[in-house]
Short mmCIF file of C-alpha atoms and ligand atoms in Angstrom, two decimals:
data_model
loop_
_atom_site.label_atom_id
_atom_site.label_comp_id
_atom_site.label_asym_id
_atom_site.label_seq_id
_atom_site.Cartn_x
_atom_site.Cartn_y
_atom_site.Cartn_z
CA MET A 7 -16.80 -8.61 -44.91
CA ALA A 8 -13.66 -6.70 -43.85
CA ASP A 9 -12.14 -7.52 -40.49
CA ILE A 10 -13.22 -5.29 -37.64
CA GLY A 11 -10.40 -2.88 -36.73
CA PHE A 12 -9.50 -0.39 -33.98
CA ASP A 13 -6.90 1.64 -35.85
CA GLY A 14 -6.36 5.05 -34.21
CA LYS A 15 -8.30 4.07 -31.11
CA VAL A 16 -6.85 4.22 -27.58
CA ALA A 17 -8.18 1.81 -24.99
CA ILE A 18 -7.72 1.73 -21.23
CA ILE A 19 -8.23 -1.71 -19.76
CA THR A 20 -8.13 -1.97 -15.98
CA GLY A 21 -6.92 -5.11 -14.26
CA ALA A 22 -5.37 -6.26 -17.56
CA GLY A 23 -2.22 -7.80 -16.12
CA GLY A 24 -3.82 -11.23 -16.43
CA GLY A 25 -7.15 -13.01 -16.67
CA LEU A 26 -9.95 -11.53 -18.80
CA GLY A 27 -8.40 -8.05 -19.05
CA PHE A 28 -5.23 -9.36 -20.67
CA GLU A 29 -7.27 -11.32 -23.23
CA HIS A 30 -9.21 -8.12 -24.04
CA ALA A 31 -5.94 -6.29 -24.41
CA LYS A 32 -4.49 -8.86 -26.76
CA LEU A 33 -7.57 -8.84 -29.02
CA LEU A 34 -7.85 -5.03 -29.18
CA ALA A 35 -4.10 -4.64 -29.76
CA SER A 36 -4.14 -7.23 -32.49
CA ARG A 37 -6.83 -5.15 -34.24
CA GLY A 38 -4.81 -1.94 -34.06
CA ALA A 39 -5.83 -0.28 -30.78
CA GLN A 40 -3.18 1.34 -28.58
CA ILE A 41 -3.61 0.01 -25.07
CA VAL A 42 -3.07 1.17 -21.51
CA ILE A 43 -2.62 -1.98 -19.45
CA ASN A 44 -3.52 -1.08 -15.90
CA ASP A 45 -3.00 -3.51 -13.09
CA LEU A 46 -2.18 -3.18 -9.42
CA GLY A 47 -0.87 -6.75 -9.37
CA GLY A 48 -2.38 -7.83 -6.09
CA SER A 49 -3.94 -11.07 -4.93
CA VAL A 50 -7.46 -12.25 -5.76
CA SER A 51 -8.59 -10.75 -2.44
CA GLY A 52 -6.89 -7.46 -3.25
CA GLU A 53 -3.86 -7.81 -0.94
CA GLY A 54 -0.44 -6.57 -1.97
CA GLY A 55 0.67 -5.16 -5.27
CA ASP A 56 3.26 -5.93 -7.91
CA GLU A 57 4.22 -3.36 -10.53
CA SER A 58 5.64 -6.04 -12.79
CA ALA A 59 2.22 -7.51 -13.60
CA ALA A 60 1.21 -4.57 -15.83
CA GLU A 61 4.76 -4.18 -17.18
CA ALA A 62 4.97 -7.88 -18.19
CA ALA A 63 1.54 -7.82 -19.87
CA ALA A 64 2.44 -4.67 -21.84
CA ARG A 65 5.72 -6.24 -22.89
CA GLN A 66 3.91 -9.34 -24.10
CA ILE A 67 1.51 -7.20 -26.20
CA GLU A 68 4.50 -5.51 -27.78
CA GLU A 69 6.16 -8.84 -28.49
CA LEU A 70 2.98 -9.87 -30.33
CA GLY A 71 3.34 -6.72 -32.44
CA GLY A 72 0.89 -4.48 -30.56
CA VAL A 73 1.27 -1.11 -28.90
CA ALA A 74 0.81 -0.95 -25.13
CA VAL A 75 1.94 1.02 -22.08
CA ALA A 76 1.74 -0.15 -18.48
CA ASN A 77 0.15 1.60 -15.52
CA HIS A 78 0.08 0.12 -12.02
CA ASP A 79 -2.10 2.54 -10.10
CA SER A 80 -5.08 1.33 -8.13
CA VAL A 81 -8.49 2.05 -9.65
CA ALA A 82 -9.81 2.31 -6.09
CA THR A 83 -8.92 6.02 -5.62
CA PRO A 84 -9.82 9.06 -7.67
CA GLU A 85 -6.13 9.87 -7.94
CA GLY A 86 -5.45 6.40 -9.30
CA GLY A 87 -8.20 6.88 -11.88
CA GLU A 88 -6.81 10.29 -12.94
CA SER A 89 -3.35 8.83 -13.29
CA ILE A 90 -4.56 5.90 -15.39
CA VAL A 91 -6.27 8.29 -17.80
CA ASN A 92 -3.21 10.59 -17.81
CA THR A 93 -1.12 7.60 -18.86
CA ALA A 94 -3.26 7.24 -21.94
CA ILE A 95 -3.14 10.98 -22.73
CA GLU A 96 0.63 11.17 -22.26
CA ALA A 97 1.41 8.05 -24.27
CA PHE A 98 -1.22 8.29 -27.02
CA GLY A 99 -2.83 11.75 -26.83
CA ARG A 100 -6.43 10.59 -26.32
CA VAL A 101 -8.75 7.97 -24.92
CA ASP A 102 -11.61 6.32 -26.82
CA ILE A 103 -12.38 3.20 -24.89
CA VAL A 104 -12.52 2.36 -21.15
CA ILE A 105 -12.94 -1.23 -20.15
CA ASN A 106 -13.60 -1.45 -16.41
CA ASN A 107 -12.43 -4.93 -15.60
CA ALA A 108 -10.28 -4.75 -12.39
CA GLY A 109 -11.73 -6.81 -9.65
CA ILE A 110 -11.27 -8.65 -6.32
CA LEU A 111 -13.21 -11.07 -4.20
CA ARG A 112 -13.87 -11.21 -0.47
CA ASP A 113 -16.67 -13.75 -0.17
CA LYS A 114 -18.38 -14.52 3.10
CA ALA A 115 -21.94 -15.33 4.13
CA PHE A 116 -23.69 -12.07 4.85
CA HIS A 117 -23.94 -12.60 8.66
CA ASN A 118 -20.14 -12.72 8.75
CA MET A 119 -19.56 -9.90 6.24
CA THR A 120 -17.69 -7.24 8.19
CA PRO A 121 -16.82 -3.86 6.67
CA ASP A 122 -13.20 -4.95 5.87
CA LEU A 123 -14.82 -7.39 3.44
CA VAL A 124 -17.25 -4.87 2.02
CA ASP A 125 -15.38 -1.61 1.49
CA PRO A 126 -12.46 -2.81 -0.64
CA VAL A 127 -14.83 -4.73 -2.94
CA ILE A 128 -17.05 -1.72 -3.47
CA ASP A 129 -13.93 0.48 -3.87
CA VAL A 130 -12.39 -1.62 -6.64
CA HIS A 131 -15.42 -2.65 -8.66
CA LEU A 132 -17.87 0.16 -8.29
CA ARG A 133 -15.91 3.24 -7.20
CA GLY A 134 -13.08 2.01 -9.43
CA ALA A 135 -15.35 2.35 -12.46
CA PHE A 136 -16.30 5.92 -11.42
CA ASN A 137 -12.65 6.81 -10.72
CA VAL A 138 -11.38 5.73 -14.12
CA THR A 139 -14.37 6.52 -16.26
CA ARG A 140 -14.96 10.04 -15.10
CA PRO A 141 -11.66 11.64 -16.24
CA ALA A 142 -11.96 9.65 -19.50
CA TRP A 143 -15.58 10.72 -19.89
CA ILE A 144 -14.64 14.36 -19.84
CA LYS A 145 -12.25 13.77 -22.74
CA MET A 146 -14.87 11.63 -24.52
CA ARG A 147 -17.45 14.36 -24.32
CA GLU A 148 -15.00 16.90 -25.66
CA GLN A 149 -14.14 14.70 -28.64
CA GLY A 150 -17.71 13.52 -29.21
CA TYR A 151 -16.79 9.86 -29.08
CA GLY A 152 -16.39 7.10 -26.49
CA ARG A 153 -17.09 3.55 -25.62
CA VAL A 154 -17.30 2.16 -22.05
CA VAL A 155 -17.60 -1.47 -21.23
CA ASN A 156 -18.23 -2.45 -17.60
CA THR A 157 -17.71 -5.89 -16.14
CA ALA A 158 -20.79 -6.83 -14.17
CA SER A 159 -21.66 -10.33 -12.97
CA THR A 160 -24.56 -12.68 -12.51
CA ALA A 161 -23.52 -12.67 -8.84
CA GLY A 162 -25.37 -9.33 -8.73
CA ILE A 163 -27.89 -9.64 -11.48
CA ILE A 164 -29.15 -13.02 -10.28
CA GLY A 165 -27.48 -13.27 -6.87
CA ASN A 166 -24.99 -15.71 -5.46
CA PHE A 167 -24.44 -17.02 -1.96
CA GLY A 168 -21.62 -15.38 -0.06
CA GLN A 169 -21.29 -12.45 -2.41
CA ALA A 170 -23.45 -9.63 -1.03
CA ASN A 171 -20.48 -7.24 -1.28
CA TYR A 172 -19.51 -8.28 -4.80
CA GLY A 173 -23.10 -8.69 -6.05
CA ALA A 174 -24.04 -5.22 -4.83
CA ALA A 175 -20.98 -3.70 -6.49
CA LYS A 176 -21.65 -5.57 -9.76
CA MET A 177 -25.31 -4.62 -9.84
CA GLY A 178 -24.25 -1.05 -9.05
CA LEU A 179 -22.29 -1.22 -12.28
CA VAL A 180 -25.49 -2.08 -14.15
CA GLY A 181 -27.14 1.15 -12.89
CA PHE A 182 -23.94 3.04 -13.68
CA THR A 183 -23.93 1.65 -17.26
CA ARG A 184 -27.57 2.52 -17.83
CA VAL A 185 -27.18 6.11 -16.63
CA LEU A 186 -23.97 6.60 -18.65
CA ALA A 187 -25.81 5.27 -21.72
CA GLN A 188 -28.39 8.04 -21.38
CA GLU A 189 -25.92 10.83 -20.55
CA GLY A 190 -23.53 9.76 -23.27
CA ALA A 191 -26.07 9.53 -26.07
CA ARG A 192 -25.68 13.15 -27.19
CA SER A 193 -21.92 12.83 -27.40
CA ASN A 194 -21.73 9.51 -29.27
CA ILE A 195 -20.59 7.77 -26.13
CA LYS A 196 -21.96 4.26 -25.61
CA ALA A 197 -21.82 2.26 -22.40
CA ASN A 198 -22.62 -1.41 -22.09
CA ALA A 199 -21.92 -4.19 -19.61
CA ILE A 200 -21.01 -7.86 -19.65
CA ALA A 201 -21.70 -10.60 -17.16
CA PRO A 202 -18.91 -13.05 -17.97
CA ILE A 203 -18.08 -16.54 -16.90
CA ALA A 204 -14.62 -17.83 -17.55
CA LYS A 205 -11.76 -19.77 -16.04
CA THR A 206 -9.28 -17.40 -14.47
CA ARG A 207 -7.35 -17.38 -11.21
CA MET A 208 -10.47 -15.84 -9.70
CA THR A 209 -12.79 -18.67 -10.61
CA GLU A 210 -10.72 -21.83 -11.32
CA ASP A 211 -11.41 -23.44 -7.89
CA LEU A 212 -15.10 -22.62 -8.09
CA LEU A 213 -15.65 -23.89 -11.66
CA GLY A 214 -13.67 -27.15 -11.37
CA PRO A 215 -13.63 -29.27 -14.55
CA MET A 216 -16.41 -27.14 -16.13
CA GLY A 217 -13.81 -24.36 -16.38
CA ASP A 218 -12.08 -26.20 -19.22
CA ASN A 219 -15.01 -25.14 -21.46
CA LEU A 220 -14.79 -21.52 -20.35
CA ALA A 221 -11.73 -20.06 -21.95
CA PRO A 222 -11.22 -16.35 -21.01
CA GLU A 223 -10.40 -15.42 -24.62
CA LEU A 224 -14.00 -16.26 -25.55
CA ILE A 225 -15.18 -13.25 -23.52
CA SER A 226 -13.02 -10.77 -25.42
CA PRO A 227 -14.95 -10.69 -28.78
CA VAL A 228 -18.04 -9.62 -26.78
CA VAL A 229 -16.13 -6.86 -25.07
CA ALA A 230 -14.40 -5.78 -28.29
CA TRP A 231 -17.70 -5.61 -30.16
CA LEU A 232 -19.28 -3.45 -27.43
CA ALA A 233 -16.13 -1.23 -27.54
CA HIS A 234 -16.20 -0.85 -31.31
CA ASP A 235 -17.30 2.12 -33.35
CA ASP A 236 -20.00 -0.05 -35.01
CA CYS A 237 -21.55 -1.27 -31.74
CA PRO A 238 -25.26 -0.56 -32.32
CA VAL A 239 -26.43 -0.62 -28.72
CA THR A 240 -26.00 1.28 -25.44
CA GLY A 241 -27.11 0.60 -21.88
CA GLU A 242 -27.31 -3.18 -22.44
CA ILE A 243 -25.96 -6.19 -20.56
CA TYR A 244 -24.58 -9.34 -22.19
CA SER A 245 -24.15 -12.68 -20.48
CA CYS A 246 -21.18 -14.58 -21.96
CA GLY A 247 -19.05 -17.66 -21.36
CA GLY A 248 -17.40 -20.35 -23.42
CA GLY A 249 -18.85 -18.95 -26.64
CA MET A 250 -22.41 -18.56 -25.33
CA VAL A 251 -23.58 -14.96 -25.68
CA ALA A 252 -27.03 -13.75 -24.69
CA ARG A 253 -28.68 -10.54 -23.59
CA PHE A 254 -29.83 -9.92 -20.07
CA PHE A 255 -32.65 -7.45 -19.84
CA ILE A 256 -34.88 -5.90 -17.21
CA GLY A 257 -38.50 -6.61 -17.79
CA LEU A 258 -41.62 -5.03 -16.34
CA THR A 259 -44.73 -7.17 -16.01
CA THR A 260 -48.10 -5.93 -17.23
CA GLY A 261 -49.22 -5.87 -13.57
CA ILE A 262 -52.45 -4.33 -12.39
CA TYR A 263 -54.00 -0.91 -12.20
CA ASP A 264 -56.20 -0.45 -9.17
CA PRO A 265 -56.70 3.10 -7.94
CA GLU A 266 -58.51 1.76 -4.88
CA LEU A 267 -55.63 -0.47 -3.96
CA THR A 268 -55.76 -1.93 -0.47
CA LEU A 269 -53.56 -4.36 1.44
CA GLU A 270 -56.06 -7.15 0.71
CA GLY A 271 -56.07 -6.09 -2.93
CA MET A 272 -52.36 -6.67 -2.98
CA ARG A 273 -52.80 -10.18 -1.61
CA ASP A 274 -55.59 -11.02 -3.99
CA GLN A 275 -53.96 -9.66 -7.13
CA PHE A 276 -50.37 -10.61 -6.31
CA ASP A 277 -50.24 -13.46 -8.83
CA THR A 278 -51.44 -11.13 -11.61
CA ILE A 279 -48.82 -8.52 -10.57
CA ARG A 280 -46.11 -11.15 -10.88
CA ASP A 281 -47.41 -12.73 -14.12
CA GLU A 282 -44.68 -12.58 -16.74
CA ASP A 283 -47.04 -12.82 -19.73
CA GLY A 284 -46.88 -9.72 -21.92
CA TYR A 285 -43.96 -8.03 -20.01
CA MET A 286 -42.26 -5.03 -21.54
CA VAL A 287 -38.58 -4.09 -21.60
CA PRO A 288 -38.32 -0.42 -20.76
CA ALA A 289 -35.41 1.28 -22.53
CA GLU A 290 -35.73 4.47 -20.53
CA THR A 291 -37.63 5.75 -17.51
CA ALA A 292 -40.11 7.44 -19.88
CA ASP A 293 -41.29 4.00 -21.01
CA GLU A 294 -42.33 3.11 -17.50
CA LEU A 295 -43.89 6.51 -16.98
CA ARG A 296 -45.90 6.18 -20.21
CA LYS A 297 -47.33 2.90 -18.96
CA LEU A 298 -48.47 4.71 -15.86
CA LEU A 299 -49.83 7.76 -17.66
CA ALA A 300 -51.87 5.50 -19.95
CA TYR A 301 -53.92 4.49 -16.90
CA PHE A 302 -54.44 8.11 -15.81
CA LYS A 303 -55.86 9.11 -19.21
CA VAL A 304 -53.66 12.24 -19.08
CA ASP A 305 -52.63 13.81 -22.39
P1 NAI B 402 -8.33 -11.80 -12.26
O1 NAI B 402 -8.11 -11.86 -10.83
O2 NAI B 402 -7.45 -12.59 -13.19
O3 NAI B 402 -8.30 -10.29 -12.80
C1 NAI B 402 -8.59 -9.21 -12.01
C2 NAI B 402 -7.41 -8.22 -12.18
O4 NAI B 402 -7.74 -6.99 -11.56
C3 NAI B 402 -6.14 -8.76 -11.56
O5 NAI B 402 -5.08 -8.76 -12.50
C4 NAI B 402 -5.88 -7.74 -10.37
O6 NAI B 402 -4.50 -7.56 -10.12
C5 NAI B 402 -6.56 -6.51 -10.90
N1 NAI B 402 -6.90 -5.57 -9.83
C6 NAI B 402 -7.47 -5.89 -8.65
N2 NAI B 402 -7.63 -4.78 -7.91
C7 NAI B 402 -7.15 -3.72 -8.67
C8 NAI B 402 -7.02 -2.34 -8.44
N3 NAI B 402 -7.42 -1.81 -7.28
N4 NAI B 402 -6.50 -1.60 -9.45
C9 NAI B 402 -6.09 -2.16 -10.60
N5 NAI B 402 -6.15 -3.46 -10.82
C10 NAI B 402 -6.65 -4.24 -9.89
O7 NAI B 402 -9.87 -12.21 -12.52
P2 NAI B 402 -10.78 -12.15 -13.82
O8 NAI B 402 -11.67 -13.33 -13.77
O9 NAI B 402 -10.00 -11.93 -15.02
O10 NAI B 402 -11.71 -10.89 -13.49
C11 NAI B 402 -11.90 -9.78 -14.36
C12 NAI B 402 -13.18 -9.13 -14.07
O11 NAI B 402 -14.26 -10.03 -14.47
C13 NAI B 402 -13.47 -8.83 -12.60
O12 NAI B 402 -14.12 -7.58 -12.48
C14 NAI B 402 -14.35 -9.94 -12.15
O13 NAI B 402 -15.11 -9.59 -11.02
C15 NAI B 402 -15.17 -10.14 -13.39
N6 NAI B 402 -15.87 -11.42 -13.47
C16 NAI B 402 -15.20 -12.55 -13.72
C17 NAI B 402 -15.89 -13.74 -13.81
C18 NAI B 402 -15.18 -15.00 -14.18
O14 NAI B 402 -15.90 -16.01 -14.38
N7 NAI B 402 -13.89 -15.04 -14.33
C19 NAI B 402 -17.33 -13.78 -13.55
C20 NAI B 402 -17.95 -12.57 -13.36
C21 NAI B 402 -17.24 -11.38 -13.30
#
């Protein structure tokens, strides 16, 4: 089968000065996409900034034979998001793909998690995705084409000690992805999310020797596939790391139907409510509603 290409496509990748984002940029550029490398160039905790991070990454892409421009605005403000999308329009005339990847960490056990540890994390991960995607989305709707890939995390989907701020932002991105999937369907815009695990400056201390099996470039094929024209799915979440790829999904148990439900009834039927046998995977809110309506015997 022919290689999968991105000729004529323009991709914005946030936080692509290093780590996962830079790997995504290299892969997409090597397959013909024109890239906006966005990066503020700050520390892992989001302090400082260095314009040269995005510039150096874009230069490296060009040295490898790709086409890239640098942008060093912060995703954390609506103005930054506008400017990032304008960079794509000015340089390449369009935007087809947004990969929301920029991220920071400010971990602390919840009882010590003061607002200065919460707000910047929400601003970069969650608001950042809104800020960059919305101006791009308007163009995508006009052109009837778009792909959005959001970077979620098991820290939110499953939960992880010391990451209430980050986990909430990352799980927020799951809701964001699923709503965009529904709103984008009519305009051939697809939105999916990944929950990666890879050795980068963000995780190397945490992962220790295990990190040697978790090369960041093994995340990029997942992202590129979800960003491609041929991607068959929307609103889904993929767990990936070191070459392992699997789908996360949200399941709904069969549960109970008890129109005379009481507090004691909850206690007595709680195991049945939680029983995972025969669960369903709702693709849209109507699926859950249908399950409810079936009990009501309403046409
Ligand atoms: P990284 O620290 O190498 O990359 C994050 C990049 O985002 C940095 O280059 C940073 O300068 C940039 N950035 C931070 N704030 C920004 C802002 N306001 N505007 C623009 N750029 C900004 O770390 P890594 O691992 O490559 O992270 C990429 C994404 O993957 C993040 O969203 C992270 O939360 C997520 N992730 C990574 C995991 C891993 O195992 N490495 C696990 C789960 C999620």
